[in-house]
């Protein structure tokens, strides 16, 4: 397996790769691993286990921050989607549809329908991609 170099120091990755060596005769033994890890631990007052726990705690905190950021992004996108929905449908109808409720059809005796066109818009749309029309 490959290990991304941003997940561990090159020295630790080297030890791991030497432990995974395909030829058993070329693999490093436990005493050599212990010596290498001892040398890689500059602050010998902190055990390797404690050091790894500190690294895992730091990684956990980074993940929590990332999850919080993504959650805020998701909430923003949900708000934008809701605003778009509310601009197309009455809020009461939109809310019912969002929770999966049936919205009965309504009848009106009189209604007005307004059709509008922007001069040249159809020709512009015909000559453009959908993304160009939206960005216009």
PDB file of C-alpha atoms in Angstrom:
ATOM      1  CA  UNK A   1       0.000   0.000   0.000  1.00  0.00           C
ATOM      2  CA  UNK A   2       1.035   3.578  -0.623  1.00  0.00           C
ATOM      3  CA  UNK A   3       1.077   6.157   2.137  1.00  0.00           C
ATOM      4  CA  UNK A   4       0.608   9.817   1.312  1.00  0.00           C
ATOM      5  CA  UNK A   5       3.592  11.842   2.473  1.00  0.00           C
ATOM      6  CA  UNK A   6       1.303  14.405   4.075  1.00  0.00           C
ATOM      7  CA  UNK A   7       0.025  11.739   6.509  1.00  0.00           C
ATOM      8  CA  UNK A   8       3.389  10.963   8.111  1.00  0.00           C
ATOM      9  CA  UNK A   9       7.008  12.036   8.074  1.00  0.00           C
ATOM     10  CA  UNK A  10       9.308  10.512   5.461  1.00  0.00           C
ATOM     11  CA  UNK A  11      11.256   8.700   8.196  1.00  0.00           C
ATOM     12  CA  UNK A  12       8.134   6.944   9.484  1.00  0.00           C
ATOM     13  CA  UNK A  13       7.056   6.106   5.940  1.00  0.00           C
ATOM     14  CA  UNK A  14      10.507   4.608   5.286  1.00  0.00           C
ATOM     15  CA  UNK A  15      10.181   2.386   8.372  1.00  0.00           C
ATOM     16  CA  UNK A  16       6.714   1.263   7.314  1.00  0.00           C
ATOM     17  CA  UNK A  17       7.817   0.490   3.768  1.00  0.00           C
ATOM     18  CA  UNK A  18      10.836  -1.463   5.052  1.00  0.00           C
ATOM     19  CA  UNK A  19       8.458  -3.493   7.248  1.00  0.00           C
ATOM     20  CA  UNK A  20       6.300  -4.244   4.176  1.00  0.00           C
ATOM     21  CA  UNK A  21       9.259  -5.374   2.088  1.00  0.00           C
ATOM     22  CA  UNK A  22       8.161  -8.202  -0.223  1.00  0.00           C
ATOM     23  CA  UNK A  23      11.324 -10.248   0.420  1.00  0.00           C
ATOM     24  CA  UNK A  24      11.217 -11.461   4.053  1.00  0.00           C
ATOM     25  CA  UNK A  25      15.029 -11.510   4.163  1.00  0.00           C
ATOM     26  CA  UNK A  26      15.138  -7.766   3.463  1.00  0.00           C
ATOM     27  CA  UNK A  27      12.537  -6.789   6.070  1.00  0.00           C
ATOM     28  CA  UNK A  28      13.777  -5.062   9.187  1.00  0.00           C
ATOM     29  CA  UNK A  29      13.425  -6.870  12.477  1.00  0.00           C
ATOM     30  CA  UNK A  30      11.759  -5.753  15.680  1.00  0.00           C
ATOM     31  CA  UNK A  31      14.992  -4.683  17.449  1.00  0.00           C
ATOM     32  CA  UNK A  32      15.943  -2.475  14.491  1.00  0.00           C
ATOM     33  CA  UNK A  33      12.408  -1.037  14.333  1.00  0.00           C
ATOM     34  CA  UNK A  34      12.614  -0.241  18.054  1.00  0.00           C
ATOM     35  CA  UNK A  35      15.969   1.530  17.607  1.00  0.00           C
ATOM     36  CA  UNK A  36      14.770   3.537  14.604  1.00  0.00           C
ATOM     37  CA  UNK A  37      11.571   4.606  16.359  1.00  0.00           C
ATOM     38  CA  UNK A  38      13.592   5.515  19.452  1.00  0.00           C
ATOM     39  CA  UNK A  39      15.812   7.740  17.297  1.00  0.00           C
ATOM     40  CA  UNK A  40      12.772   9.299  15.629  1.00  0.00           C
ATOM     41  CA  UNK A  41      11.332  10.292  18.999  1.00  0.00           C
ATOM     42  CA  UNK A  42      13.321  13.458  19.812  1.00  0.00           C
ATOM     43  CA  UNK A  43      11.587  14.052  23.135  1.00  0.00           C
ATOM     44  CA  UNK A  44      12.222  10.794  24.932  1.00  0.00           C
ATOM     45  CA  UNK A  45      10.205  11.950  27.926  1.00  0.00           C
ATOM     46  CA  UNK A  46       7.102  11.344  25.798  1.00  0.00           C
ATOM     47  CA  UNK A  47       6.519   7.742  24.884  1.00  0.00           C
ATOM     48  CA  UNK A  48       5.925   6.803  21.291  1.00  0.00           C
ATOM     49  CA  UNK A  49       2.352   5.847  22.203  1.00  0.00           C
ATOM     50  CA  UNK A  50       1.733   9.260  23.780  1.00  0.00           C
ATOM     51  CA  UNK A  51       3.245  10.939  20.742  1.00  0.00           C
ATOM     52  CA  UNK A  52       0.985   8.957  18.421  1.00  0.00           C
ATOM     53  CA  UNK A  53      -2.020   9.827  20.603  1.00  0.00           C
ATOM     54  CA  UNK A  54      -1.102  13.519  20.346  1.00  0.00           C
ATOM     55  CA  UNK A  55      -0.888  13.193  16.565  1.00  0.00           C
ATOM     56  CA  UNK A  56      -4.251  11.408  16.454  1.00  0.00           C
ATOM     57  CA  UNK A  57      -5.797  14.097  18.675  1.00  0.00           C
ATOM     58  CA  UNK A  58      -4.456  16.820  16.365  1.00  0.00           C
ATOM     59  CA  UNK A  59      -5.849  14.953  13.352  1.00  0.00           C
ATOM     60  CA  UNK A  60      -9.222  14.565  15.109  1.00  0.00           C
ATOM     61  CA  UNK A  61      -9.355  18.302  15.814  1.00  0.00           C
ATOM     62  CA  UNK A  62      -8.543  19.069  12.175  1.00  0.00           C
ATOM     63  CA  UNK A  63     -11.334  16.724  11.071  1.00  0.00           C
ATOM     64  CA  UNK A  64     -13.785  18.393  13.446  1.00  0.00           C
ATOM     65  CA  UNK A  65     -12.954  21.795  11.966  1.00  0.00           C
ATOM     66  CA  UNK A  66     -13.330  20.410   8.446  1.00  0.00           C
ATOM     67  CA  UNK A  67     -16.677  18.793   9.277  1.00  0.00           C
ATOM     68  CA  UNK A  68     -17.897  22.063  10.809  1.00  0.00           C
ATOM     69  CA  UNK A  69     -16.861  24.015   7.695  1.00  0.00           C
ATOM     70  CA  UNK A  70     -18.575  21.535   5.389  1.00  0.00           C
ATOM     71  CA  UNK A  71     -21.699  21.554   7.556  1.00  0.00           C
ATOM     72  CA  UNK A  72     -21.867  25.347   7.279  1.00  0.00           C
ATOM     73  CA  UNK A  73     -21.399  25.105   3.507  1.00  0.00           C
ATOM     74  CA  UNK A  74     -24.204  22.550   3.327  1.00  0.00           C
ATOM     75  CA  UNK A  75     -26.511  24.783   5.381  1.00  0.00           C
ATOM     76  CA  UNK A  76     -25.731  27.735   3.078  1.00  0.00           C
ATOM     77  CA  UNK A  77     -26.500  25.672  -0.014  1.00  0.00           C
ATOM     78  CA  UNK A  78     -29.729  24.409   1.572  1.00  0.00           C
ATOM     79  CA  UNK A  79     -30.766  28.002   2.291  1.00  0.00           C
ATOM     80  CA  UNK A  80     -30.013  28.993  -1.302  1.00  0.00           C
ATOM     81  CA  UNK A  81     -32.029  26.030  -2.621  1.00  0.00           C
ATOM     82  CA  UNK A  82     -34.927  26.936  -0.313  1.00  0.00           C
ATOM     83  CA  UNK A  83     -34.895  30.565  -1.506  1.00  0.00           C
ATOM     84  CA  UNK A  84     -34.974  29.388  -5.116  1.00  0.00           C
ATOM     85  CA  UNK A  85     -37.872  27.047  -4.340  1.00  0.00           C
ATOM     86  CA  UNK A  86     -39.773  29.818  -2.517  1.00  0.00           C
ATOM     87  CA  UNK A  87     -39.321  32.103  -5.512  1.00  0.00           C
ATOM     88  CA  UNK A  88     -41.088  29.536  -7.731  1.00  0.00           C
ATOM     89  CA  UNK A  89     -43.789  28.208  -5.392  1.00  0.00           C
ATOM     90  CA  UNK A  90     -45.834  29.593  -2.519  1.00  0.00           C
ATOM     91  CA  UNK A  91     -43.996  28.950   0.747  1.00  0.00           C
ATOM     92  CA  UNK A  92     -46.800  26.750   2.166  1.00  0.00           C
ATOM     93  CA  UNK A  93     -46.759  24.523  -0.922  1.00  0.00           C
ATOM     94  CA  UNK A  94     -42.954  24.325  -0.936  1.00  0.00           C
ATOM     95  CA  UNK A  95     -42.833  23.354   2.741  1.00  0.00           C
ATOM     96  CA  UNK A  96     -45.360  20.558   2.231  1.00  0.00           C
ATOM     97  CA  UNK A  97     -43.492  19.221  -0.792  1.00  0.00           C
ATOM     98  CA  UNK A  98     -40.177  19.284   1.099  1.00  0.00           C
ATOM     99  CA  UNK A  99     -41.554  16.956   3.784  1.00  0.00           C
ATOM    100  CA  UNK A 100     -43.224  14.696   1.236  1.00  0.00           C
ATOM    101  CA  UNK A 101     -46.805  15.720   1.916  1.00  0.00           C
ATOM    102  CA  UNK A 102     -49.458  15.710  -0.788  1.00  0.00           C
ATOM    103  CA  UNK A 103     -50.475  19.148  -1.987  1.00  0.00           C
ATOM    104  CA  UNK A 104     -54.014  19.144  -3.348  1.00  0.00           C
ATOM    105  CA  UNK A 105     -54.683  21.070  -6.543  1.00  0.00           C
ATOM    106  CA  UNK A 106     -56.550  24.347  -6.173  1.00  0.00           C
ATOM    107  CA  UNK A 107     -59.108  25.820  -8.541  1.00  0.00           C
ATOM    108  CA  UNK A 108     -59.539  29.527  -9.193  1.00  0.00           C
ATOM    109  CA  UNK A 109     -62.433  31.153 -11.024  1.00  0.00           C
ATOM    110  CA  UNK A 110     -60.242  33.852 -12.468  1.00  0.00           C
ATOM    111  CA  UNK A 111     -56.519  33.974 -13.037  1.00  0.00           C
ATOM    112  CA  UNK A 112     -54.107  36.096 -15.017  1.00  0.00           C
ATOM    113  CA  UNK A 113     -51.197  34.727 -16.978  1.00  0.00           C
ATOM    114  CA  UNK A 114     -48.468  37.036 -18.175  1.00  0.00           C
ATOM    115  CA  UNK A 115     -46.183  36.022 -21.044  1.00  0.00           C
ATOM    116  CA  UNK A 116     -43.123  38.118 -21.663  1.00  0.00           C
ATOM    117  CA  UNK A 117     -40.180  38.026 -24.021  1.00  0.00           C
ATOM    118  CA  UNK A 118     -36.930  39.908 -24.127  1.00  0.00           C
ATOM    119  CA  UNK A 119     -36.112  40.955 -27.673  1.00  0.00           C
ATOM    120  CA  UNK A 120     -33.277  38.804 -29.010  1.00  0.00           C
ATOM    121  CA  UNK A 121     -33.186  36.462 -25.996  1.00  0.00           C
ATOM    122  CA  UNK A 122     -34.309  33.403 -27.989  1.00  0.00           C
ATOM    123  CA  UNK A 123     -31.629  34.011 -30.652  1.00  0.00           C
ATOM    124  CA  UNK A 124     -28.991  34.463 -27.943  1.00  0.00           C
ATOM    125  CA  UNK A 125     -30.036  31.203 -26.253  1.00  0.00           C
ATOM    126  CA  UNK A 126     -29.962  29.347 -29.535  1.00  0.00           C
ATOM    127  CA  UNK A 127     -26.349  30.441 -30.163  1.00  0.00           C
ATOM    128  CA  UNK A 128     -25.121  29.806 -26.589  1.00  0.00           C
ATOM    129  CA  UNK A 129     -24.510  26.876 -24.285  1.00  0.00           C
ATOM    130  CA  UNK A 130     -26.717  26.573 -21.179  1.00  0.00           C
ATOM    131  CA  UNK A 131     -23.824  27.716 -18.987  1.00  0.00           C
ATOM    132  CA  UNK A 132     -23.266  30.789 -21.127  1.00  0.00           C
ATOM    133  CA  UNK A 133     -26.948  31.702 -20.826  1.00  0.00           C
ATOM    134  CA  UNK A 134     -26.847  31.354 -17.029  1.00  0.00           C
ATOM    135  CA  UNK A 135     -23.597  33.337 -16.731  1.00  0.00           C
ATOM    136  CA  UNK A 136     -24.967  36.095 -19.014  1.00  0.00           C
TER     137      UNK A 136
END
